[in-house]
């Protein structure tokens, strides 16, 4: 009975804590994206939410284990249940073993998902969502104003249907001045009669009758592969820290915490240390 109770409490509180932390982080992210959310299709937005919450709930499992372990030990001490356990010859070691069962469950699941749930996949989903918004944005650029989206700055004096006239276009080190500009979709811009100015080391000016610029050609495939590998390393470290913080949380909560504030202080300390470890690993990659 005690084993089942501990399993239920730790699993429920760990998942709930991890999910709440993922929602807090999501709220901060949505605050940054608030100016573009209304233009994103509902289906794509929901897909982003699912991927985000799946990854960050997984990522915050160590925090969930830390807090749920401290809360469980605090509950046992506040209710004087430890003395009851001792009277039935249930030792600290046996309680530790009971707590280890849900911990091992989380550890094994986290290890199995370490190559699947990746931070870079969340970033890719966000970029894909913004790319679809970009399609709508560039197709409806108003005339007479300077507008920017990501690394692109665009201005046109007039608009006729899908064609912009007397256009100014800047992307990174490339500036294009053209009489006509049409957005073809999928990141492709088609210019007619104008000038291309590049700014790599020296300025180069080239006149053209027709010029096509594909923004996707500037995407770096090797960089994405590198980030995928880095995401896997972060997951491995995250999983590897689980046994340490579970053991420390159980031991400290059982032996050294006697007042309400001490539980929160030690739990907060362990969470900060865990995030510092992840931060340092990311800096080293």
mmCIF file of N, CA and C in Angstrom, residues 83-213:
data_model
loop_
_atom_site.group_PDB
_atom_site.id
_atom_site.type_symbol
_atom_site.label_atom_id
_atom_site.label_comp_id
_atom_site.label_asym_id
_atom_site.label_seq_id
_atom_site.Cartn_x
_atom_site.Cartn_y
_atom_site.Cartn_z
ATOM 1 N N UNK A 83 7.436 8.320 11.892
ATOM 2 C CA UNK A 83 7.437 7.564 13.150
ATOM 3 C C UNK A 83 6.541 6.332 13.039
ATOM 4 N N UNK A 84 5.446 6.466 12.316
ATOM 5 C CA UNK A 84 4.564 5.312 12.090
ATOM 6 C C UNK A 84 5.289 4.254 11.266
ATOM 7 N N UNK A 85 6.004 4.702 10.229
ATOM 8 C CA UNK A 85 6.751 3.751 9.400
ATOM 9 C C UNK A 85 7.806 3.020 10.230
ATOM 10 N N UNK A 86 8.522 3.774 11.062
ATOM 11 C CA UNK A 86 9.566 3.156 11.880
ATOM 12 C C UNK A 86 8.978 2.129 12.844
ATOM 13 N N UNK A 87 7.778 2.407 13.363
ATOM 14 C CA UNK A 87 7.149 1.464 14.295
ATOM 15 C C UNK A 87 6.778 0.155 13.604
ATOM 16 N N UNK A 88 6.571 0.217 12.287
ATOM 17 C CA UNK A 88 6.299 -0.993 11.512
ATOM 18 C C UNK A 88 7.574 -1.536 10.858
ATOM 19 N N UNK A 89 8.719 -1.074 11.365
ATOM 20 C CA UNK A 89 10.032 -1.529 10.906
ATOM 21 C C UNK A 89 10.266 -1.235 9.417
ATOM 22 N N UNK A 90 9.726 -0.113 8.991
ATOM 23 C CA UNK A 90 10.022 0.364 7.636
ATOM 24 C C UNK A 90 11.147 1.380 7.756
ATOM 25 N N UNK A 91 12.314 0.998 7.324
ATOM 26 C CA UNK A 91 13.505 1.827 7.502
ATOM 27 C C UNK A 91 13.584 2.926 6.446
ATOM 28 N N UNK A 92 14.533 3.848 6.666
ATOM 29 C CA UNK A 92 14.783 4.901 5.675
ATOM 30 C C UNK A 92 15.195 4.288 4.339
ATOM 31 N N UNK A 93 15.978 3.217 4.417
ATOM 32 C CA UNK A 93 16.449 2.577 3.185
ATOM 33 C C UNK A 93 15.281 1.995 2.394
ATOM 34 N N UNK A 94 14.308 1.398 3.096
ATOM 35 C CA UNK A 94 13.157 0.841 2.389
ATOM 36 C C UNK A 94 12.316 1.957 1.768
ATOM 37 N N UNK A 95 12.168 3.070 2.475
ATOM 38 C CA UNK A 95 11.447 4.214 1.895
ATOM 39 C C UNK A 95 12.169 4.706 0.644
ATOM 40 N N UNK A 96 13.498 4.724 0.723
ATOM 41 C CA UNK A 96 14.298 5.120 -0.437
ATOM 42 C C UNK A 96 14.050 4.172 -1.612
ATOM 43 N N UNK A 97 13.998 2.875 -1.327
ATOM 44 C CA UNK A 97 13.737 1.906 -2.392
ATOM 45 C C UNK A 97 12.358 2.116 -3.008
ATOM 46 N N UNK A 98 11.371 2.403 -2.170
ATOM 47 C CA UNK A 98 10.029 2.663 -2.681
ATOM 48 C C UNK A 98 10.022 3.898 -3.586
ATOM 49 N N UNK A 99 10.772 4.924 -3.180
ATOM 50 C CA UNK A 99 10.858 6.152 -3.990
ATOM 51 C C UNK A 99 11.658 5.922 -5.275
ATOM 52 N N UNK A 100 12.555 4.939 -5.232
ATOM 53 C CA UNK A 100 13.403 4.671 -6.397
ATOM 54 C C UNK A 100 12.626 4.082 -7.564
ATOM 55 N N UNK A 101 11.507 3.416 -7.265
ATOM 56 C CA UNK A 101 10.732 2.782 -8.344
ATOM 57 C C UNK A 101 10.195 3.820 -9.330
ATOM 58 N N UNK A 102 9.475 4.862 -8.892
ATOM 59 C CA UNK A 102 9.040 5.890 -9.856
ATOM 60 C C UNK A 102 10.212 6.646 -10.462
ATOM 61 N N UNK A 103 11.281 6.858 -9.653
ATOM 62 C CA UNK A 103 12.453 7.540 -10.195
ATOM 63 C C UNK A 103 13.046 6.754 -11.359
ATOM 64 N N UNK A 104 13.211 5.431 -11.187
ATOM 65 C CA UNK A 104 13.767 4.604 -12.260
ATOM 66 C C UNK A 104 12.866 4.629 -13.490
ATOM 67 N N UNK A 105 11.565 4.715 -13.265
ATOM 68 C CA UNK A 105 10.630 4.823 -14.389
ATOM 69 C C UNK A 105 10.906 6.080 -15.201
ATOM 70 N N UNK A 106 11.042 7.206 -14.517
ATOM 71 C CA UNK A 106 11.342 8.464 -15.212
ATOM 72 C C UNK A 106 12.720 8.423 -15.864
ATOM 73 N N UNK A 107 13.677 7.816 -15.180
ATOM 74 C CA UNK A 107 15.038 7.746 -15.710
ATOM 75 C C UNK A 107 15.067 6.949 -17.012
ATOM 76 N N UNK A 108 14.414 5.802 -17.034
ATOM 77 C CA UNK A 108 14.412 4.958 -18.230
ATOM 78 C C UNK A 108 13.656 5.628 -19.376
ATOM 79 N N UNK A 109 12.507 6.226 -19.072
ATOM 80 C CA UNK A 109 11.740 6.915 -20.116
ATOM 81 C C UNK A 109 12.535 8.089 -20.680
ATOM 82 N N UNK A 110 13.190 8.851 -19.798
ATOM 83 C CA UNK A 110 13.997 9.996 -20.243
ATOM 84 C C UNK A 110 15.149 9.539 -21.123
ATOM 85 N N UNK A 111 15.786 8.427 -20.740
ATOM 86 C CA UNK A 111 16.899 7.904 -21.532
ATOM 87 C C UNK A 111 16.423 7.447 -22.909
ATOM 88 N N UNK A 112 15.268 6.797 -22.959
ATOM 89 C CA UNK A 112 14.736 6.306 -24.231
ATOM 90 C C UNK A 112 14.334 7.448 -25.167
ATOM 91 N N UNK A 113 13.890 8.562 -24.592
ATOM 92 C CA UNK A 113 13.423 9.694 -25.404
ATOM 93 C C UNK A 113 14.514 10.719 -25.696
ATOM 94 N N UNK A 114 15.728 10.484 -25.207
ATOM 95 C CA UNK A 114 16.792 11.494 -25.320
ATOM 96 C C UNK A 114 17.204 11.769 -26.760
ATOM 97 N N UNK A 115 16.982 10.808 -27.670
ATOM 98 C CA UNK A 115 17.315 11.024 -29.081
ATOM 99 C C UNK A 115 16.108 11.443 -29.910
ATOM 100 N N UNK A 116 14.952 11.535 -29.266
ATOM 101 C CA UNK A 116 13.711 11.835 -29.990
ATOM 102 C C UNK A 116 13.180 13.231 -29.683
ATOM 103 N N UNK A 117 13.029 13.546 -28.399
ATOM 104 C CA UNK A 117 12.535 14.866 -27.993
ATOM 105 C C UNK A 117 13.719 15.821 -27.887
ATOM 106 N N UNK A 118 13.888 16.661 -28.906
ATOM 107 C CA UNK A 118 15.061 17.529 -28.991
ATOM 108 C C UNK A 118 14.646 18.996 -29.058
ATOM 109 N N UNK A 119 15.461 19.840 -28.433
ATOM 110 C CA UNK A 119 15.177 21.280 -28.440
ATOM 111 C C UNK A 119 15.221 21.846 -29.850
ATOM 112 N N UNK A 120 16.103 21.320 -30.689
ATOM 113 C CA UNK A 120 16.216 21.816 -32.052
ATOM 114 C C UNK A 120 14.942 21.546 -32.851
ATOM 115 N N UNK A 121 14.229 20.473 -32.519
ATOM 116 C CA UNK A 121 12.961 20.191 -33.199
ATOM 117 C C UNK A 121 11.903 21.221 -32.821
ATOM 118 N N UNK A 122 11.970 21.698 -31.586
ATOM 119 C CA UNK A 122 11.066 22.775 -31.170
ATOM 120 C C UNK A 122 11.383 24.037 -31.963
ATOM 121 N N UNK A 123 12.684 24.337 -32.096
ATOM 122 C CA UNK A 123 13.102 25.519 -32.851
ATOM 123 C C UNK A 123 12.687 25.396 -34.315
ATOM 124 N N UNK A 124 12.805 24.190 -34.870
ATOM 125 C CA UNK A 124 12.423 23.970 -36.269
ATOM 126 C C UNK A 124 10.923 24.172 -36.458
ATOM 127 N N UNK A 125 10.124 23.687 -35.504
ATOM 128 C CA UNK A 125 8.666 23.859 -35.577
ATOM 129 C C UNK A 125 8.293 25.334 -35.503
ATOM 130 N N UNK A 126 8.987 26.077 -34.628
ATOM 131 C CA UNK A 126 8.723 27.513 -34.514
ATOM 132 C C UNK A 126 9.092 28.237 -35.813
ATOM 133 N N UNK A 127 10.230 27.864 -36.407
ATOM 134 C CA UNK A 127 10.642 28.496 -37.658
ATOM 135 C C UNK A 127 9.659 28.178 -38.784
ATOM 136 N N UNK A 128 9.162 26.947 -38.803
ATOM 137 C CA UNK A 128 8.196 26.562 -39.830
ATOM 138 C C UNK A 128 6.898 27.348 -39.676
ATOM 139 N N UNK A 129 6.488 27.563 -38.424
ATOM 140 C CA UNK A 129 5.288 28.345 -38.157
ATOM 141 C C UNK A 129 5.471 29.785 -38.636
ATOM 142 N N UNK A 130 6.641 30.351 -38.356
ATOM 143 C CA UNK A 130 6.916 31.724 -38.782
ATOM 144 C C UNK A 130 7.085 31.815 -40.295
ATOM 145 N N UNK A 131 7.586 30.730 -40.910
ATOM 146 C CA UNK A 131 7.740 30.732 -42.365
ATOM 147 C C UNK A 131 6.380 30.826 -43.049
ATOM 148 N N UNK A 132 5.379 30.121 -42.502
ATOM 149 C CA UNK A 132 4.038 30.188 -43.080
ATOM 150 C C UNK A 132 3.441 31.582 -42.911
ATOM 151 N N UNK A 133 3.767 32.213 -41.793
ATOM 152 C CA UNK A 133 3.322 33.588 -41.605
ATOM 153 C C UNK A 133 4.033 34.507 -42.592
ATOM 154 N N UNK A 134 5.309 34.204 -42.858
ATOM 155 C CA UNK A 134 6.087 34.979 -43.821
ATOM 156 C C UNK A 134 5.442 34.928 -45.205
ATOM 157 N N UNK A 135 4.933 33.750 -45.589
ATOM 158 C CA UNK A 135 4.278 33.611 -46.892
ATOM 159 C C UNK A 135 3.120 34.606 -47.025
ATOM 160 N N UNK A 136 2.316 34.678 -45.987
ATOM 161 C CA UNK A 136 1.168 35.591 -46.003
ATOM 162 C C UNK A 136 1.634 37.041 -45.962
ATOM 163 N N UNK A 137 2.663 37.296 -45.166
ATOM 164 C CA UNK A 137 3.150 38.663 -44.973
ATOM 165 C C UNK A 137 3.685 39.240 -46.283
ATOM 166 N N UNK A 138 4.557 38.489 -46.976
ATOM 167 C CA UNK A 138 5.169 39.000 -48.198
ATOM 168 C C UNK A 138 4.171 39.082 -49.352
ATOM 169 N N UNK A 139 3.111 38.294 -49.278
ATOM 170 C CA UNK A 139 2.093 38.347 -50.331
ATOM 171 C C UNK A 139 1.164 39.543 -50.177
ATOM 172 N N UNK A 140 1.189 40.179 -48.996
ATOM 173 C CA UNK A 140 0.255 41.277 -48.724
ATOM 174 C C UNK A 140 0.973 42.546 -48.262
ATOM 175 N N UNK A 141 2.231 42.715 -48.670
ATOM 176 C CA UNK A 141 2.995 43.895 -48.251
ATOM 177 C C UNK A 141 2.316 45.172 -48.754
ATOM 178 N N UNK A 142 2.015 46.111 -47.867
ATOM 179 C CA UNK A 142 1.383 47.367 -48.308
ATOM 180 C C UNK A 142 2.404 48.295 -48.962
ATOM 181 N N UNK A 143 1.938 49.104 -49.893
ATOM 182 C CA UNK A 143 2.823 50.057 -50.564
ATOM 183 C C UNK A 143 2.997 51.309 -49.716
ATOM 184 N N UNK A 144 4.148 51.975 -49.907
ATOM 185 C CA UNK A 144 4.372 53.262 -49.269
ATOM 186 C C UNK A 144 4.931 53.214 -47.863
ATOM 187 N N UNK A 145 5.234 52.032 -47.337
ATOM 188 C CA UNK A 145 5.771 51.927 -45.977
ATOM 189 C C UNK A 145 6.958 50.972 -45.958
ATOM 190 N N UNK A 146 7.864 51.205 -45.017
ATOM 191 C CA UNK A 146 8.956 50.267 -44.773
ATOM 192 C C UNK A 146 8.448 49.180 -43.831
ATOM 193 N N UNK A 147 8.652 47.930 -44.214
ATOM 194 C CA UNK A 147 8.248 46.812 -43.362
ATOM 195 C C UNK A 147 9.438 45.868 -43.213
ATOM 196 N N UNK A 148 9.467 45.143 -42.120
ATOM 197 C CA UNK A 148 10.541 44.173 -41.900
ATOM 198 C C UNK A 148 9.958 42.888 -41.347
ATOM 199 N N UNK A 149 10.578 41.783 -41.739
ATOM 200 C CA UNK A 149 10.191 40.476 -41.226
ATOM 201 C C UNK A 149 11.461 39.646 -41.131
ATOM 202 N N UNK A 150 11.865 39.345 -39.886
ATOM 203 C CA UNK A 150 13.128 38.635 -39.709
ATOM 204 C C UNK A 150 14.275 39.492 -40.204
ATOM 205 N N UNK A 151 15.069 38.948 -41.135
ATOM 206 C CA UNK A 151 16.229 39.667 -41.663
ATOM 207 C C UNK A 151 15.897 40.462 -42.919
ATOM 208 N N UNK A 152 14.642 40.471 -43.341
ATOM 209 C CA UNK A 152 14.241 41.143 -44.580
ATOM 210 C C UNK A 152 13.640 42.513 -44.276
ATOM 211 N N UNK A 153 14.108 43.533 -45.021
ATOM 212 C CA UNK A 153 13.519 44.879 -44.974
ATOM 213 C C UNK A 153 13.010 45.191 -46.375
ATOM 214 N N UNK A 154 11.779 45.675 -46.476
ATOM 215 C CA UNK A 154 11.153 45.849 -47.784
ATOM 216 C C UNK A 154 10.356 47.155 -47.830
ATOM 217 N N UNK A 155 10.462 47.830 -48.988
ATOM 218 C CA UNK A 155 9.685 49.059 -49.213
ATOM 219 C C UNK A 155 9.332 49.133 -50.689
ATOM 220 N N UNK A 156 8.122 49.569 -50.986
ATOM 221 C CA UNK A 156 7.704 49.755 -52.379
ATOM 222 C C UNK A 156 6.821 50.989 -52.472
ATOM 223 N N UNK A 157 6.986 51.743 -53.566
ATOM 224 C CA UNK A 157 6.192 52.955 -53.754
ATOM 225 C C UNK A 157 4.752 52.635 -54.144
ATOM 226 N N UNK A 158 4.578 51.609 -54.994
ATOM 227 C CA UNK A 158 3.239 51.273 -55.476
ATOM 228 C C UNK A 158 3.039 49.761 -55.471
ATOM 229 N N UNK A 159 1.770 49.378 -55.550
ATOM 230 C CA UNK A 159 1.429 47.965 -55.638
ATOM 231 C C UNK A 159 0.307 47.780 -56.655
ATOM 232 N N UNK A 160 0.506 46.823 -57.563
ATOM 233 C CA UNK A 160 -0.516 46.456 -58.532
ATOM 234 C C UNK A 160 -0.690 44.944 -58.500
ATOM 235 N N UNK A 161 -1.751 44.487 -57.865
ATOM 236 C CA UNK A 161 -1.963 43.048 -57.720
ATOM 237 C C UNK A 161 -0.870 42.425 -56.874
ATOM 238 N N UNK A 162 -0.155 41.453 -57.457
ATOM 239 C CA UNK A 162 0.939 40.791 -56.745
ATOM 240 C C UNK A 162 2.294 41.430 -57.021
ATOM 241 N N UNK A 163 2.309 42.529 -57.762
ATOM 242 C CA UNK A 163 3.568 43.158 -58.157
ATOM 243 C C UNK A 163 3.779 44.469 -57.413
ATOM 244 N N UNK A 164 4.994 44.621 -56.868
ATOM 245 C CA UNK A 164 5.393 45.866 -56.216
ATOM 246 C C UNK A 164 6.257 46.664 -57.180
ATOM 247 N N UNK A 165 6.066 47.989 -57.194
ATOM 248 C CA UNK A 165 6.830 48.851 -58.089
ATOM 249 C C UNK A 165 7.753 49.764 -57.297
ATOM 250 N N UNK A 166 8.912 50.068 -57.927
ATOM 251 C CA UNK A 166 9.933 50.918 -57.301
ATOM 252 C C UNK A 166 10.252 50.377 -55.906
ATOM 253 N N UNK A 167 10.810 49.178 -55.888
ATOM 254 C CA UNK A 167 10.995 48.446 -54.630
ATOM 255 C C UNK A 167 12.418 48.563 -54.096
ATOM 256 N N UNK A 168 12.499 48.644 -52.787
ATOM 257 C CA UNK A 168 13.767 48.550 -52.055
ATOM 258 C C UNK A 168 13.702 47.267 -51.227
ATOM 259 N N UNK A 169 14.734 46.412 -51.373
ATOM 260 C CA UNK A 169 14.748 45.117 -50.689
ATOM 261 C C UNK A 169 16.129 44.906 -50.078
ATOM 262 N N UNK A 170 16.164 44.535 -48.788
ATOM 263 C CA UNK A 170 17.447 44.277 -48.132
ATOM 264 C C UNK A 170 17.352 42.982 -47.339
ATOM 265 N N UNK A 171 18.355 42.118 -47.555
ATOM 266 C CA UNK A 171 18.445 40.864 -46.814
ATOM 267 C C UNK A 171 19.914 40.599 -46.494
ATOM 268 N N UNK A 172 20.279 40.771 -45.226
ATOM 269 C CA UNK A 172 21.679 40.579 -44.842
ATOM 270 C C UNK A 172 22.582 41.568 -45.542
ATOM 271 N N UNK A 173 23.563 41.046 -46.293
ATOM 272 C CA UNK A 173 24.514 41.894 -47.010
ATOM 273 C C UNK A 173 24.052 42.218 -48.426
ATOM 274 N N UNK A 174 22.851 41.822 -48.777
ATOM 275 C CA UNK A 174 22.339 42.030 -50.137
ATOM 276 C C UNK A 174 21.251 43.105 -50.133
ATOM 277 N N UNK A 175 21.427 44.106 -51.000
ATOM 278 C CA UNK A 175 20.415 45.149 -51.186
ATOM 279 C C UNK A 175 20.021 45.170 -52.656
ATOM 280 N N UNK A 176 18.723 45.199 -52.921
ATOM 281 C CA UNK A 176 18.233 45.204 -54.300
ATOM 282 C C UNK A 176 17.305 46.402 -54.489
ATOM 283 N N UNK A 177 17.569 47.179 -55.546
ATOM 284 C CA UNK A 177 16.688 48.267 -55.971
ATOM 285 C C UNK A 177 16.135 47.875 -57.331
ATOM 286 N N UNK A 178 14.822 47.772 -57.458
ATOM 287 C CA UNK A 178 14.258 47.297 -58.726
ATOM 288 C C UNK A 178 12.963 48.031 -59.057
ATOM 289 N N UNK A 179 12.650 48.051 -60.373
ATOM 290 C CA UNK A 179 11.401 48.673 -60.812
ATOM 291 C C UNK A 179 10.203 47.799 -60.471
ATOM 292 N N UNK A 180 10.396 46.477 -60.542
ATOM 293 C CA UNK A 180 9.299 45.552 -60.269
ATOM 294 C C UNK A 180 9.782 44.429 -59.356
ATOM 295 N N UNK A 181 8.921 44.056 -58.432
ATOM 296 C CA UNK A 181 9.227 42.948 -57.513
ATOM 297 C C UNK A 181 7.966 42.116 -57.312
ATOM 298 N N UNK A 182 8.118 40.818 -57.464
ATOM 299 C CA UNK A 182 6.991 39.907 -57.229
ATOM 300 C C UNK A 182 7.457 38.777 -56.309
ATOM 301 N N UNK A 183 6.644 38.508 -55.288
ATOM 302 C CA UNK A 183 6.947 37.383 -54.394
ATOM 303 C C UNK A 183 6.296 36.128 -54.960
ATOM 304 N N UNK A 184 7.131 35.119 -55.286
ATOM 305 C CA UNK A 184 6.646 33.901 -55.933
ATOM 306 C C UNK A 184 6.224 32.819 -54.938
ATOM 307 N N UNK A 185 6.501 33.053 -53.647
ATOM 308 C CA UNK A 185 6.185 32.047 -52.633
ATOM 309 C C UNK A 185 7.383 31.179 -52.307
ATOM 310 N N UNK A 186 7.318 30.503 -51.168
ATOM 311 C CA UNK A 186 8.363 29.581 -50.728
ATOM 312 C C UNK A 186 9.723 30.263 -50.603
ATOM 313 N N UNK A 187 9.719 31.555 -50.239
ATOM 314 C CA UNK A 187 10.965 32.277 -50.019
ATOM 315 C C UNK A 187 11.627 32.817 -51.268
ATOM 316 N N UNK A 188 10.937 32.776 -52.421
ATOM 317 C CA UNK A 188 11.530 33.199 -53.696
ATOM 318 C C UNK A 188 10.985 34.573 -54.105
ATOM 319 N N UNK A 189 11.922 35.517 -54.369
ATOM 320 C CA UNK A 189 11.573 36.859 -54.842
ATOM 321 C C UNK A 189 12.087 37.019 -56.272
ATOM 322 N N UNK A 190 11.259 37.580 -57.124
ATOM 323 C CA UNK A 190 11.632 37.797 -58.525
ATOM 324 C C UNK A 190 11.664 39.301 -58.802
ATOM 325 N N UNK A 191 12.840 39.797 -59.228
ATOM 326 C CA UNK A 191 13.030 41.228 -59.497
ATOM 327 C C UNK A 191 13.191 41.443 -61.003
ATOM 328 N N UNK A 192 12.772 42.621 -61.464
ATOM 329 C CA UNK A 192 12.981 42.991 -62.865
ATOM 330 C C UNK A 192 13.476 44.433 -62.954
ATOM 331 N N UNK A 193 14.520 44.586 -63.759
ATOM 332 C CA UNK A 193 15.135 45.881 -64.043
ATOM 333 C C UNK A 193 15.532 46.617 -62.767
ATOM 334 N N UNK A 194 16.783 46.410 -62.384
ATOM 335 C CA UNK A 194 17.253 47.060 -61.171
ATOM 336 C C UNK A 194 18.729 46.841 -60.919
ATOM 337 N N UNK A 195 19.113 46.994 -59.657
ATOM 338 C CA UNK A 195 20.515 46.917 -59.252
ATOM 339 C C UNK A 195 20.640 46.082 -57.984
ATOM 340 N N UNK A 196 21.682 45.221 -57.959
ATOM 341 C CA UNK A 196 22.010 44.438 -56.766
ATOM 342 C C UNK A 196 23.279 45.010 -56.157
ATOM 343 N N UNK A 197 23.243 45.279 -54.868
ATOM 344 C CA UNK A 197 24.415 45.782 -54.148
ATOM 345 C C UNK A 197 24.765 44.770 -53.059
ATOM 346 N N UNK A 198 25.983 44.242 -53.113
ATOM 347 C CA UNK A 198 26.443 43.321 -52.066
ATOM 348 C C UNK A 198 27.518 43.998 -51.242
ATOM 349 N N UNK A 199 27.632 43.607 -49.965
ATOM 350 C CA UNK A 199 28.507 44.310 -49.032
ATOM 351 C C UNK A 199 29.526 43.391 -48.374
ATOM 352 N N UNK A 200 29.945 42.329 -49.050
ATOM 353 C CA UNK A 200 30.944 41.423 -48.499
ATOM 354 C C UNK A 200 32.331 42.014 -48.736
ATOM 355 N N UNK A 201 32.991 42.446 -47.664
ATOM 356 C CA UNK A 201 34.327 43.057 -47.688
ATOM 357 C C UNK A 201 34.317 44.361 -48.498
ATOM 358 N N UNK A 202 33.986 44.291 -49.787
ATOM 359 C CA UNK A 202 33.885 45.482 -50.624
ATOM 360 C C UNK A 202 32.474 45.560 -51.205
ATOM 361 N N UNK A 203 32.120 46.714 -51.703
ATOM 362 C CA UNK A 203 30.806 46.888 -52.317
ATOM 363 C C UNK A 203 30.870 46.465 -53.783
ATOM 364 N N UNK A 204 29.894 45.677 -54.202
ATOM 365 C CA UNK A 204 29.779 45.279 -55.602
ATOM 366 C C UNK A 204 28.387 45.665 -56.089
ATOM 367 N N UNK A 205 28.346 46.376 -57.206
ATOM 368 C CA UNK A 205 27.077 46.833 -57.771
ATOM 369 C C UNK A 205 26.890 46.175 -59.130
ATOM 370 N N UNK A 206 25.761 45.486 -59.304
ATOM 371 C CA UNK A 206 25.482 44.779 -60.558
ATOM 372 C C UNK A 206 24.082 45.157 -61.032
ATOM 373 N N UNK A 207 23.988 45.603 -62.296
ATOM 374 C CA UNK A 207 22.679 45.892 -62.877
ATOM 375 C C UNK A 207 22.115 44.628 -63.521
ATOM 376 N N UNK A 208 20.790 44.522 -63.557
ATOM 377 C CA UNK A 208 20.167 43.316 -64.111
ATOM 378 C C UNK A 208 18.840 43.677 -64.771
ATOM 379 N N UNK A 209 18.405 42.772 -65.656
ATOM 380 C CA UNK A 209 17.057 42.850 -66.214
ATOM 381 C C UNK A 209 16.107 41.947 -65.431
ATOM 382 N N UNK A 210 16.614 40.759 -65.079
ATOM 383 C CA UNK A 210 15.839 39.839 -64.252
ATOM 384 C C UNK A 210 16.762 39.230 -63.201
ATOM 385 N N UNK A 211 16.262 39.130 -61.990
ATOM 386 C CA UNK A 211 17.069 38.586 -60.890
ATOM 387 C C UNK A 211 16.138 37.857 -59.919
ATOM 388 N N UNK A 212 16.521 36.643 -59.548
ATOM 389 C CA UNK A 212 15.727 35.837 -58.618
ATOM 390 C C UNK A 212 16.542 35.567 -57.361
ATOM 391 N N UNK A 213 15.928 35.797 -56.223
ATOM 392 C CA UNK A 213 16.593 35.564 -54.938
ATOM 393 C C UNK A 213 15.757 34.572 -54.121
#
